[in-house]
Coordinates of C-alpha atoms in Angstrom, one line a residue:
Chain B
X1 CA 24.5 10.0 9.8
X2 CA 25.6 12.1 6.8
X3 CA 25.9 15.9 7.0
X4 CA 23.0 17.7 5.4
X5 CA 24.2 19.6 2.3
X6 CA 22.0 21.3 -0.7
X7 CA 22.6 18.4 -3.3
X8 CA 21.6 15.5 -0.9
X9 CA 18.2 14.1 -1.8
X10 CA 17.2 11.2 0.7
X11 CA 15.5 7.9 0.7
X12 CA 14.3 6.5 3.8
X13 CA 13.6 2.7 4.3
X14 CA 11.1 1.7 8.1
X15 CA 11.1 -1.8 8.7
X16 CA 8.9 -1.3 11.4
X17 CA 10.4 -1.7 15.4
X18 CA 8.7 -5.2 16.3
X19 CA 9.2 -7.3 13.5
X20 CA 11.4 -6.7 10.8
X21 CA 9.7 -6.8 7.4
X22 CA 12.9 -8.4 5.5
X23 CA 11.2 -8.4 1.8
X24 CA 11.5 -4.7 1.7
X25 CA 15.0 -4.6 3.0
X26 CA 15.8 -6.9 0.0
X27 CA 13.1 -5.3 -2.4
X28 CA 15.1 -1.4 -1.9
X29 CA 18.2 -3.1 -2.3
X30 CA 17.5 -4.8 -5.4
X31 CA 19.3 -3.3 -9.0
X32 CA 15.7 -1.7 -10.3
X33 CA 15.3 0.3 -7.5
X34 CA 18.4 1.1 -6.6
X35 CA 18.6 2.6 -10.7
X36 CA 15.0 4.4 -9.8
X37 CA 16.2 6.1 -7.4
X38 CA 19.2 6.9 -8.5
X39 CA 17.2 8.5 -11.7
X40 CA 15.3 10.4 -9.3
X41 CA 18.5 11.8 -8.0
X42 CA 18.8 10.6 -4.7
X43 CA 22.4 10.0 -3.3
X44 CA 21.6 9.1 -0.3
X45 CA 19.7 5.8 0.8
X46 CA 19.3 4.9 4.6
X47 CA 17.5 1.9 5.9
X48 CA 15.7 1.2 9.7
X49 CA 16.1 -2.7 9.4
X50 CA 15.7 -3.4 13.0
X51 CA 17.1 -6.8 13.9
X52 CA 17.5 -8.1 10.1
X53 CA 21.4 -7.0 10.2
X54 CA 22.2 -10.0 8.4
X55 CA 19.4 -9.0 5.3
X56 CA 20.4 -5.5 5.3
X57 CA 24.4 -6.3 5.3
X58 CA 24.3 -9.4 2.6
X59 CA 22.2 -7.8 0.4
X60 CA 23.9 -4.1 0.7
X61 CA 26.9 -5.1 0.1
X62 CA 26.2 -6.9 -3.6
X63 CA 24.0 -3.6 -4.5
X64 CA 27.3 -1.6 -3.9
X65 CA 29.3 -3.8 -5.5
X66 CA 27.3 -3.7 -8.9
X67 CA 27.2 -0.1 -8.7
X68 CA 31.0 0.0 -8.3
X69 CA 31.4 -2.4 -11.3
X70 CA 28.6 -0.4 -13.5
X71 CA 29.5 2.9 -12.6
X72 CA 33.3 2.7 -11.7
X73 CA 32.3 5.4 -8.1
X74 CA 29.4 4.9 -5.5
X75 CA 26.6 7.3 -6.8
X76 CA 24.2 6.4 -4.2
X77 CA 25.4 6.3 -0.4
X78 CA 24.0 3.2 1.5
X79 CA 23.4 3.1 5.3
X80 CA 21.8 1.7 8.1
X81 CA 20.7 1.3 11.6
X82 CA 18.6 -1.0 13.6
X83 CA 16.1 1.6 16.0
X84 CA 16.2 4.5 17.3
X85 CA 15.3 6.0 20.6
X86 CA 14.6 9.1 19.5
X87 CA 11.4 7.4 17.6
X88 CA 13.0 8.3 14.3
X89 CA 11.9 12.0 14.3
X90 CA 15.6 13.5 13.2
X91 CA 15.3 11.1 10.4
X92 CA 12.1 12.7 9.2
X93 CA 13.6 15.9 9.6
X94 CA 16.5 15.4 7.6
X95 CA 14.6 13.6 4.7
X96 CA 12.0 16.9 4.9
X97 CA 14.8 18.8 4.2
X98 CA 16.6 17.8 1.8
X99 CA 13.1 16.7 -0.3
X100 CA 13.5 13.1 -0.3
X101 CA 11.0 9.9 -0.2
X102 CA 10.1 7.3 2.8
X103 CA 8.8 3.5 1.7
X104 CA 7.6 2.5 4.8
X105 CA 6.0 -0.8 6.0
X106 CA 2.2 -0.2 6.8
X107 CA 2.0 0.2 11.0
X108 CA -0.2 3.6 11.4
X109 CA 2.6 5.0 13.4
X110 CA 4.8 5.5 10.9
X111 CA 2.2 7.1 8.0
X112 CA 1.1 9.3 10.9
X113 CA 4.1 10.3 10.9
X114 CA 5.5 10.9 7.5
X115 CA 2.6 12.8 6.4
X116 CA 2.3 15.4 9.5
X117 CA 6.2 16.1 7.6
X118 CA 4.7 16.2 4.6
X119 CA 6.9 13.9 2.9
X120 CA 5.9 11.8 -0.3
X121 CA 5.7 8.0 1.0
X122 CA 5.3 4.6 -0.2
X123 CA 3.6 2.5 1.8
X124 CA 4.3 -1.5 1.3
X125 CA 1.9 -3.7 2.7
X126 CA 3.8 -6.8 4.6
X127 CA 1.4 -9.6 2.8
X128 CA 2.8 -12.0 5.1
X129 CA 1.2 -10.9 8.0
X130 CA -1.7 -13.0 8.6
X131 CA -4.5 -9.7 9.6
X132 CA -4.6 -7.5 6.3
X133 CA -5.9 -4.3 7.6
X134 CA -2.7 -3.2 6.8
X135 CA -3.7 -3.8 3.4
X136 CA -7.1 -2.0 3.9
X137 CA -5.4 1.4 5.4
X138 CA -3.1 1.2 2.4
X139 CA -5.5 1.3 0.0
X140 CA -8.0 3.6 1.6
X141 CA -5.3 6.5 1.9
X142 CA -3.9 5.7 -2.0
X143 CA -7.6 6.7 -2.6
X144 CA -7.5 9.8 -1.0
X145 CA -4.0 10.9 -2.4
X146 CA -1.9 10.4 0.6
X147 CA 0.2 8.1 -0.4
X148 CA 1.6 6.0 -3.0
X149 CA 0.6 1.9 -2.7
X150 CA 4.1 0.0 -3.3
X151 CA 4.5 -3.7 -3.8
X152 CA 7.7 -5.7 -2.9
X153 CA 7.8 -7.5 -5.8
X154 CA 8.3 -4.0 -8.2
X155 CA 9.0 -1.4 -6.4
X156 CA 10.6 0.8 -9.0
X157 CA 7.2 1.9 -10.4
X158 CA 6.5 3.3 -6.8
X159 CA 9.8 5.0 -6.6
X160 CA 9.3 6.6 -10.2
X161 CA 5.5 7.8 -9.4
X162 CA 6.8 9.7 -6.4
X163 CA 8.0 12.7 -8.2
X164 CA 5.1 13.3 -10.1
X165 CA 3.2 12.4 -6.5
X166 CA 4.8 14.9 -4.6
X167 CA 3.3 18.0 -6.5
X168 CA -0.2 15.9 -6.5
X169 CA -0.1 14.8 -2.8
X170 CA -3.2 15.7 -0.6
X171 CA -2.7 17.6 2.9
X172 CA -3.0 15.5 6.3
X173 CA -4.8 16.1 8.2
X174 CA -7.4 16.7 6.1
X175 CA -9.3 20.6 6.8
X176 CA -12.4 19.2 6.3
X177 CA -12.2 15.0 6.2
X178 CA -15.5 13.8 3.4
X179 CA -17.6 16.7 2.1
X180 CA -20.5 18.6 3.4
X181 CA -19.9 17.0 6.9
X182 CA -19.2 18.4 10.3
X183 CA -15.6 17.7 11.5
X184 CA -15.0 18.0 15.2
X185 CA -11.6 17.5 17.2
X186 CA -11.0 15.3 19.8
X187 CA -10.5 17.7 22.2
X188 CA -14.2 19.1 21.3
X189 CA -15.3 15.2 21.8
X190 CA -13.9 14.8 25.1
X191 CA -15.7 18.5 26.3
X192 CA -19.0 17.3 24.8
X193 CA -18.9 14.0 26.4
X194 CA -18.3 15.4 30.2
X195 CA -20.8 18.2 28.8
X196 CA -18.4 21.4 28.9
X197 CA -19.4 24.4 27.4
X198 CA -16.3 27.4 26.5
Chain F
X1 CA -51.4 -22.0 59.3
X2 CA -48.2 -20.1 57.7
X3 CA -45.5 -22.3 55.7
X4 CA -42.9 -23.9 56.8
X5 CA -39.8 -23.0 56.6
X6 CA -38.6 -26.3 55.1
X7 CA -41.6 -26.1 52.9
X8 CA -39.1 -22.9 51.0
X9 CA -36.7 -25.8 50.4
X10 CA -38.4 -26.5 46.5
X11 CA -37.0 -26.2 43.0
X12 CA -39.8 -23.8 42.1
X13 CA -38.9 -21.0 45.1
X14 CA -35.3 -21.4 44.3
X15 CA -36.4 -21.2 40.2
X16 CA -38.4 -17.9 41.8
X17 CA -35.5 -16.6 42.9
X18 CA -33.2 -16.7 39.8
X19 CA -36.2 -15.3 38.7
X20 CA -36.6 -12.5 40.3
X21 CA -32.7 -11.7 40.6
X22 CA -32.1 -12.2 36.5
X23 CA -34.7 -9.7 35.8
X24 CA -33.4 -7.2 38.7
X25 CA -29.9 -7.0 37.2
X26 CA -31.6 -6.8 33.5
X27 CA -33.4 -3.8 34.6
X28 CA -30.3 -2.6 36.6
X29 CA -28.3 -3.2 33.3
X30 CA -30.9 -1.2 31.1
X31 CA -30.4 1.6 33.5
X32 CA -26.6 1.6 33.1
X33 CA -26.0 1.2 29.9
X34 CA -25.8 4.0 27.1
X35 CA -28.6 4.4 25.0
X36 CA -28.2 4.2 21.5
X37 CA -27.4 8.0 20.6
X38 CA -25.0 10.3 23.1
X39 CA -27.2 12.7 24.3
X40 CA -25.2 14.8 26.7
X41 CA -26.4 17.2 29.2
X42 CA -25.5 20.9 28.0
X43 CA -26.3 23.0 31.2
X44 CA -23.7 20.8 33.3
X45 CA -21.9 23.1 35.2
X46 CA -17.8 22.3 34.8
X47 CA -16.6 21.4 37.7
X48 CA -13.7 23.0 39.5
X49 CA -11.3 19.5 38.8
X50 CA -11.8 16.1 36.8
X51 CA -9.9 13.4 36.8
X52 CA -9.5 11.6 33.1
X53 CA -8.3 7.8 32.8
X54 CA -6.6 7.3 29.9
X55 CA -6.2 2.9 29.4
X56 CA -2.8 2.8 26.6
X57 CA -1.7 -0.2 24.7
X58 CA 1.3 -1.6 22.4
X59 CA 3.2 0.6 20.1
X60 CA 0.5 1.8 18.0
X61 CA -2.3 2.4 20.4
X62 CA 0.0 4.3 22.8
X63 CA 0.8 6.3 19.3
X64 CA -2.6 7.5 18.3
X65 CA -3.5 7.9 21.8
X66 CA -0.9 10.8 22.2
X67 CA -2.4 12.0 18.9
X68 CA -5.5 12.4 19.6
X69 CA -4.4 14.0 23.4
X70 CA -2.3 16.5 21.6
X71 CA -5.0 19.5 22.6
X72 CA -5.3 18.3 26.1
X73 CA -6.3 21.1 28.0
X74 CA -5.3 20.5 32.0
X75 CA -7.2 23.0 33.0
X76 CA -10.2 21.3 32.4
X77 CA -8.6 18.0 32.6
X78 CA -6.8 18.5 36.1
X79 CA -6.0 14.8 36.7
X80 CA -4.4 12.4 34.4
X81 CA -4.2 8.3 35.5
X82 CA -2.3 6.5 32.8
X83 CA -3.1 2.8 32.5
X84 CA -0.2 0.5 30.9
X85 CA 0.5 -3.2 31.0
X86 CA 2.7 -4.7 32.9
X87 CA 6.5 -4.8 31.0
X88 CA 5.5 -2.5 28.9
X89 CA 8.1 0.6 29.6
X90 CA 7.6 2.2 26.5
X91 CA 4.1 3.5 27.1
X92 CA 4.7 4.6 30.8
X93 CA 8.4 6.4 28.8
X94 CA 5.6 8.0 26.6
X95 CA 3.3 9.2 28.9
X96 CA 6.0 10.6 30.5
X97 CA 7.2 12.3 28.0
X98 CA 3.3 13.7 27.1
X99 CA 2.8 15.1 30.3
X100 CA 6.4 17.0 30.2
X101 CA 5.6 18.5 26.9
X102 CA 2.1 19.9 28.4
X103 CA 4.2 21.2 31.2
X104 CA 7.0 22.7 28.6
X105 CA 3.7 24.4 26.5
X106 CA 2.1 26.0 29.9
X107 CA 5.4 27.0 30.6
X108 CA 6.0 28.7 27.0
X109 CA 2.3 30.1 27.3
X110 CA 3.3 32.2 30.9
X111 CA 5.9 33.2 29.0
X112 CA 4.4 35.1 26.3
X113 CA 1.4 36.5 28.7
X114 CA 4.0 38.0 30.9
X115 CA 5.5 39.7 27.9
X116 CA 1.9 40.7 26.9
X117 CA 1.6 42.4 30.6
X118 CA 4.3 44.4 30.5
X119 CA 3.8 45.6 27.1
X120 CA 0.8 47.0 28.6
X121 CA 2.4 48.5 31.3
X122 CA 4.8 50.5 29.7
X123 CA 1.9 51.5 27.6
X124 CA 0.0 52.7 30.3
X125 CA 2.8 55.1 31.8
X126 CA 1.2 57.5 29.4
X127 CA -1.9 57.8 30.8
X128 CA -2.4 56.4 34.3
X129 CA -6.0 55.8 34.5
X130 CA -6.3 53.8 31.8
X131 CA -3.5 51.9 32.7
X132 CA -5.2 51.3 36.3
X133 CA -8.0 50.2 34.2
X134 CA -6.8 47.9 32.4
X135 CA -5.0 46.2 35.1
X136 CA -7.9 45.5 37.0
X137 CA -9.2 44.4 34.4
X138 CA -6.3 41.4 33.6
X139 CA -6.5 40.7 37.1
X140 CA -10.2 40.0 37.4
X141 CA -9.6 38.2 33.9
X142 CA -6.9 35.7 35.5
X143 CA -8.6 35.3 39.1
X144 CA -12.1 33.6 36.8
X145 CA -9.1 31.7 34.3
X146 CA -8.4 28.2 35.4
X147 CA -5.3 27.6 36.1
X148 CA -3.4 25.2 34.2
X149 CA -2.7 21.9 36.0
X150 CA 0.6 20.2 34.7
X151 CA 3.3 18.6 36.5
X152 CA 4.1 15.6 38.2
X153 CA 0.8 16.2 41.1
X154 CA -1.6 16.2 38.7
X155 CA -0.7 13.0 36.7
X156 CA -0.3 9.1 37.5
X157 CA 1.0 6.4 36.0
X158 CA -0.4 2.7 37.1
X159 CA 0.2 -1.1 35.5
X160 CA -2.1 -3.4 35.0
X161 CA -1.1 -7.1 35.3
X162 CA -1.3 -8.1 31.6
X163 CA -4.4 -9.5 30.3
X164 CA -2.8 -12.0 27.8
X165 CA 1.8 -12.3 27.4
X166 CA 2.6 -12.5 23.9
X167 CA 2.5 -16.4 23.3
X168 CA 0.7 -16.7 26.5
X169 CA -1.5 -19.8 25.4
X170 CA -5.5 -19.4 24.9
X171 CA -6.1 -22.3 27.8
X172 CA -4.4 -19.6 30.4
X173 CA -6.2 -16.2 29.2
X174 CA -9.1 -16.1 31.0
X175 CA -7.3 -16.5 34.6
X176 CA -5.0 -13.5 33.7
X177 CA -8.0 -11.9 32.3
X178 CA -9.6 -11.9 36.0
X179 CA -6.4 -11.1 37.2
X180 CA -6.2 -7.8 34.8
X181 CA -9.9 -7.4 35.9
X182 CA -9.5 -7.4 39.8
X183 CA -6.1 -5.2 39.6
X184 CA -7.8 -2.7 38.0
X185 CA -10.5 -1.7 40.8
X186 CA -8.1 0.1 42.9
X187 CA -6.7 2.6 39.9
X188 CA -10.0 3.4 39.2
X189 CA -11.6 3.8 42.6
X190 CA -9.0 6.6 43.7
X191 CA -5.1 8.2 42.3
X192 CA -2.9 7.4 45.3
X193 CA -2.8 10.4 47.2
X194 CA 0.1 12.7 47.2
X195 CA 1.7 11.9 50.5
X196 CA 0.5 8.5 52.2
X197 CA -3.2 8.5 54.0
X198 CA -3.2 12.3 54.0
X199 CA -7.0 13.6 53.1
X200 CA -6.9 16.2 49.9
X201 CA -6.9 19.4 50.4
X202 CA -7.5 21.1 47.5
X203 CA -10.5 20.1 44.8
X204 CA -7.3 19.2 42.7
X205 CA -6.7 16.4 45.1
X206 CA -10.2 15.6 45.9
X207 CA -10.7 15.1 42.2
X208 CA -7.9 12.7 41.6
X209 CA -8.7 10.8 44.6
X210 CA -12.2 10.0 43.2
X211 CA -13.3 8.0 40.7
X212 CA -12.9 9.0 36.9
X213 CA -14.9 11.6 35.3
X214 CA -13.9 10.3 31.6
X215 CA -12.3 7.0 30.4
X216 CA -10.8 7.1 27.1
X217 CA -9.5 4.3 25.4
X218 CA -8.4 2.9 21.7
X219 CA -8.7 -0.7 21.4
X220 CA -6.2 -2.7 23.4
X221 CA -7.3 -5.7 25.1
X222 CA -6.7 -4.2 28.5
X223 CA -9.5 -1.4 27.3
X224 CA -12.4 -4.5 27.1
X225 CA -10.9 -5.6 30.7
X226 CA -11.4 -1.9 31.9
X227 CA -14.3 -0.7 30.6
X228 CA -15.9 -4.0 32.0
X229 CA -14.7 -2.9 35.2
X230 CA -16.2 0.4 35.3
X231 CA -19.7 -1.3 34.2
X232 CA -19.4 -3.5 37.5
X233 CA -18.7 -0.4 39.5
X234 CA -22.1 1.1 37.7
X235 CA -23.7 -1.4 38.7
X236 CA -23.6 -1.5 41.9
X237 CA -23.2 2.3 42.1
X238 CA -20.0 1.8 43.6
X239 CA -18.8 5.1 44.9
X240 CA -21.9 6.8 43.1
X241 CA -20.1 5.6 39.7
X242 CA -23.5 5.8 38.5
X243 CA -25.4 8.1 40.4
X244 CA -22.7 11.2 40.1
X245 CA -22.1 10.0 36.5
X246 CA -18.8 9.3 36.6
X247 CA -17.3 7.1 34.4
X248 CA -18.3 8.1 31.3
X249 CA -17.0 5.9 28.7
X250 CA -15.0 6.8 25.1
X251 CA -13.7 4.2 22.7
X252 CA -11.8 5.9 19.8
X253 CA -11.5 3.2 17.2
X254 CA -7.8 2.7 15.4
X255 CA -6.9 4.7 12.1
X256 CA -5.5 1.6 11.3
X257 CA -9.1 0.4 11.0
X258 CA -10.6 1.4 7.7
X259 CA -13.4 -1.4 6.6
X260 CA -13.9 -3.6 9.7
X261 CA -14.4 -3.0 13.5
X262 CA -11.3 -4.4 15.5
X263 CA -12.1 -7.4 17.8
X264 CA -11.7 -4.9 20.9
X265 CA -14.5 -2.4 19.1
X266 CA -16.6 -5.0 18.6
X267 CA -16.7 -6.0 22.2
X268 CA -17.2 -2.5 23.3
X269 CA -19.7 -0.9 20.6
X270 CA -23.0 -1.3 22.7
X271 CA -21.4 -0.3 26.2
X272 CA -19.5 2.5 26.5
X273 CA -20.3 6.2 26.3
X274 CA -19.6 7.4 22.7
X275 CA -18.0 4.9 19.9
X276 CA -15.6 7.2 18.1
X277 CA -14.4 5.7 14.5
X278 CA -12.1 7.3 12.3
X279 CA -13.3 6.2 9.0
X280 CA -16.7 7.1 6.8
X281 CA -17.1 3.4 6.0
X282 CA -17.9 2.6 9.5
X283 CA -19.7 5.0 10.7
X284 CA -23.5 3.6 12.4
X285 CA -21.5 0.2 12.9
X286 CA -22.9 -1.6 15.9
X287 CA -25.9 1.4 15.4
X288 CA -24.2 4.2 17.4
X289 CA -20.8 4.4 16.1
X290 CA -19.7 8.4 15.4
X291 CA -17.7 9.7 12.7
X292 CA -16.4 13.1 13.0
X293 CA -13.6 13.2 10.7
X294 CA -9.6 11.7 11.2
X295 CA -9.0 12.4 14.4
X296 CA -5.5 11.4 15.3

């Protein structure tokens, strides 16, 4: 992984652990996003592809190689790795600090995640999974500001919403979740049930 | 004259029967089962240990679960049985890994109240009544405190045999379902004891040698299997499931799930205890489910 300094901004790209969701390898990779996000000034772009090596390598290297031709030197570092033991959490640190962007496939675990960080995400539903819940938790949190809906098919538009998004984003968890409603904890769930009073 | 006993030997006594024993276990079931709001009993006295069962899933559900457990107080909660499938290694890893971070945070706590203490003890050197005072006092404040109950005595960690393998076909299911069903009896009926047939000694061990005070689950299909199980041990009062009330039942439905019930909350929403769901959209589904806010 790259040393953290003041001028790196990162991107981070989850695949999701059980099956790879290759369209967004290939979407992140493609010349419009890799120009958003180089507009956003990000110079570093690092991508959890799981067991699609083959996707990630193939379509990494002709990315590099147009920005070589285009630009004459690499302005946007590329790298990768397939999991993570460590349930990604140093990656979340590092793109916290450094004020960077995740586009992440939809599984719960991973917008859980990102947004206890309090990092802008972008959330792209895998349409080729047959249940579309997925596509239901997507849209419900867009609603509520917590994150930004992407698409594989453009997802530069995502990439240049995100800076305006991350001054607009809305805290998670929410302090009070719907209006004029009591909100209880889980913990305060579990005493009512077995009827515990502190 | 009284009746033969061949004369018993009829379609209609034998339709009398079936009778009798389908309304019998309707009744029983009525009894059992939850009515349609929670209504809890406030002047419960806590007792002294509980034992909680906590039935984890795939990735995700083993996620949120640890989400929603992350104020787990084990002082209240002095047992913990963790329930995972057979092969999967990463939930039992995570459970693990839960129950040493509780152990880390008790740890951390200490610290910082023995800090506290002698920051009042140096205090005190000016005046040595108060000081006396106030150390009585701390001491009659820690004797009524619960101790907290972390470590690797007051947690287990048991596998079910696997309701349905990944591409396991549908033909198969329902004989690894029974399977899933009969393997789970024993992790429910008692923890196994600390050292091999030794009775417990302390209400610690009594506790986790009993059945479970509280099942909480979030939707894998091991939960239905599990939950079904505790309803058989209902009702037949197995162990005084029902009679002690143990077993009370909580089904937290996924984040994930924003419009529609998943096919394990569907399954469950009449039956157990309290139907927890995360989203305003479905709350009153099934006409008891909860919402109290995102709770993961």
């Amino acid at each position: 992984m790259p040393p953290l300094d003041s001028k790196m901004k990162m991107c981070f790209v989850t695949t999701g652990a059980t099956a790879p969701f290759t369209g967004l390898i290939e979407s992140v990779l493609q010349p419009a996003s890799i120009d958003a996000l180089r507009k956003g000034g990000y110079t570093h772009l690092l991508i959890q592809y799981g067991s699609a090596k083959h996707v990630m390598d193939q379509h990494a290297t002709i990315a590099l190689q147009r920005m070589k031709e285009e630009l004459g030197n690499e302005a946007l570092v590329i790298d990768g790795f397939d999991f993570d033991q460590d349930s990604l959490k140093a990656q979340f640190k590092m793109v916290q600090q450094s004020n960077g962007l995740i586009i992440s496939h939809a599984g719960s675990g991973s917008i859980l995640e990102t947004l206890r960080h309090q990092i802008p995400l972008i959330v792209v539903p895998n349409t080729e999974l047959l249940d579309n819940h997925q596509e239901d938790l997507a849209k419900a949190m867009e609603r509520s500001h917590y994150l930004i809906r992407g698409d594989v098919t453009n997802l530069a538009i995502a990439i240049q919403k995100s800076e305006k998004f991350r001054i607009q984003m809305a805290q998670f968890p929410p302090i009070t979740s719907g209006q004029h409603r009591e909100t209880k904890s889980f913990a305060a769930i579990m005493d009512e049930t077995m009827g515990f009073l502190d | 004259m009284p009746p033969t006993l061949s004369s018993l030997d009829t379609w209609t006594f034998f339709l009398a029967l079936f009778i009798i024993f389908l309304v019998a276990s309707t009744l029983r079931l009525i009894a059992i089962l939850p009515s349609r709001q929670f209504r809890n009993n406030p002047f419960r006295r806590q007792p002294a240990a509980t034992r909680v069962f906590i039935v984890l899933g795939s990735g995700g559900h083993t996620h949120e679960m640890f989400y929603l457990l992350r104020d787990l107080d084990t002082r209240k909660y002095t047992h913990r049985t963790y329930v995972v499938s057979s092969g999967d290694a990463f939930s039992a890893q995570r459970a693990a890994e839960f129950e040493k971070g509780l152990e880390g945070r008790e740890r951390e706590r200490e610290r910082e109240s023995a800090l506290g203490n002698r920051k009042i003890q140096s205090e005190a050197k000016g005046s040595i009544i108060n000081g006396v005072e106030k150390k009585r006092e701390r001491e009659a404040a820690r004797q009524n405190e619960r101790p907290p109950c972390t470590g690797p005595d007051h947690y287990n960690i048991t596998t079910l045999h696997r309701a349905r393998a990944i591409h396991q076909s549908l033909l198969t299911t329902p004989f690894t379902s029974i399977l899933t069903l009969l393997s789970s009896f024993g992790p429910l009926l008692a923890a196994p004891p600390l050292l091999p047939n030794a009775p417990p000694t302390t209400p610690y061990e009594a506790a986790a040698q009993d059945l479970p005070d509280l099942i909480i689950t979030n939707g894998p299909a091991t939960a239905v299997i599990v939950v079904l199980a505790s309803l058989i041990l209902k009702f037949f009062d197995i162990r005084g499931a029902s009679s002690r009330g143990k077993c009370r039942t909580v089904y937290v439905e996924s984040f994930a799930r924003v419009t529609s019930l998943s096919l394990s909350g569907r399954l469950l929403v009449k039956v157990v205890d309290r139907f927890v769901v995360q989203w305003a959209e479905l709350e009153g589904r099934g006409g008891r489910a909860e919402f109290w806010g995102v709770l993961v």
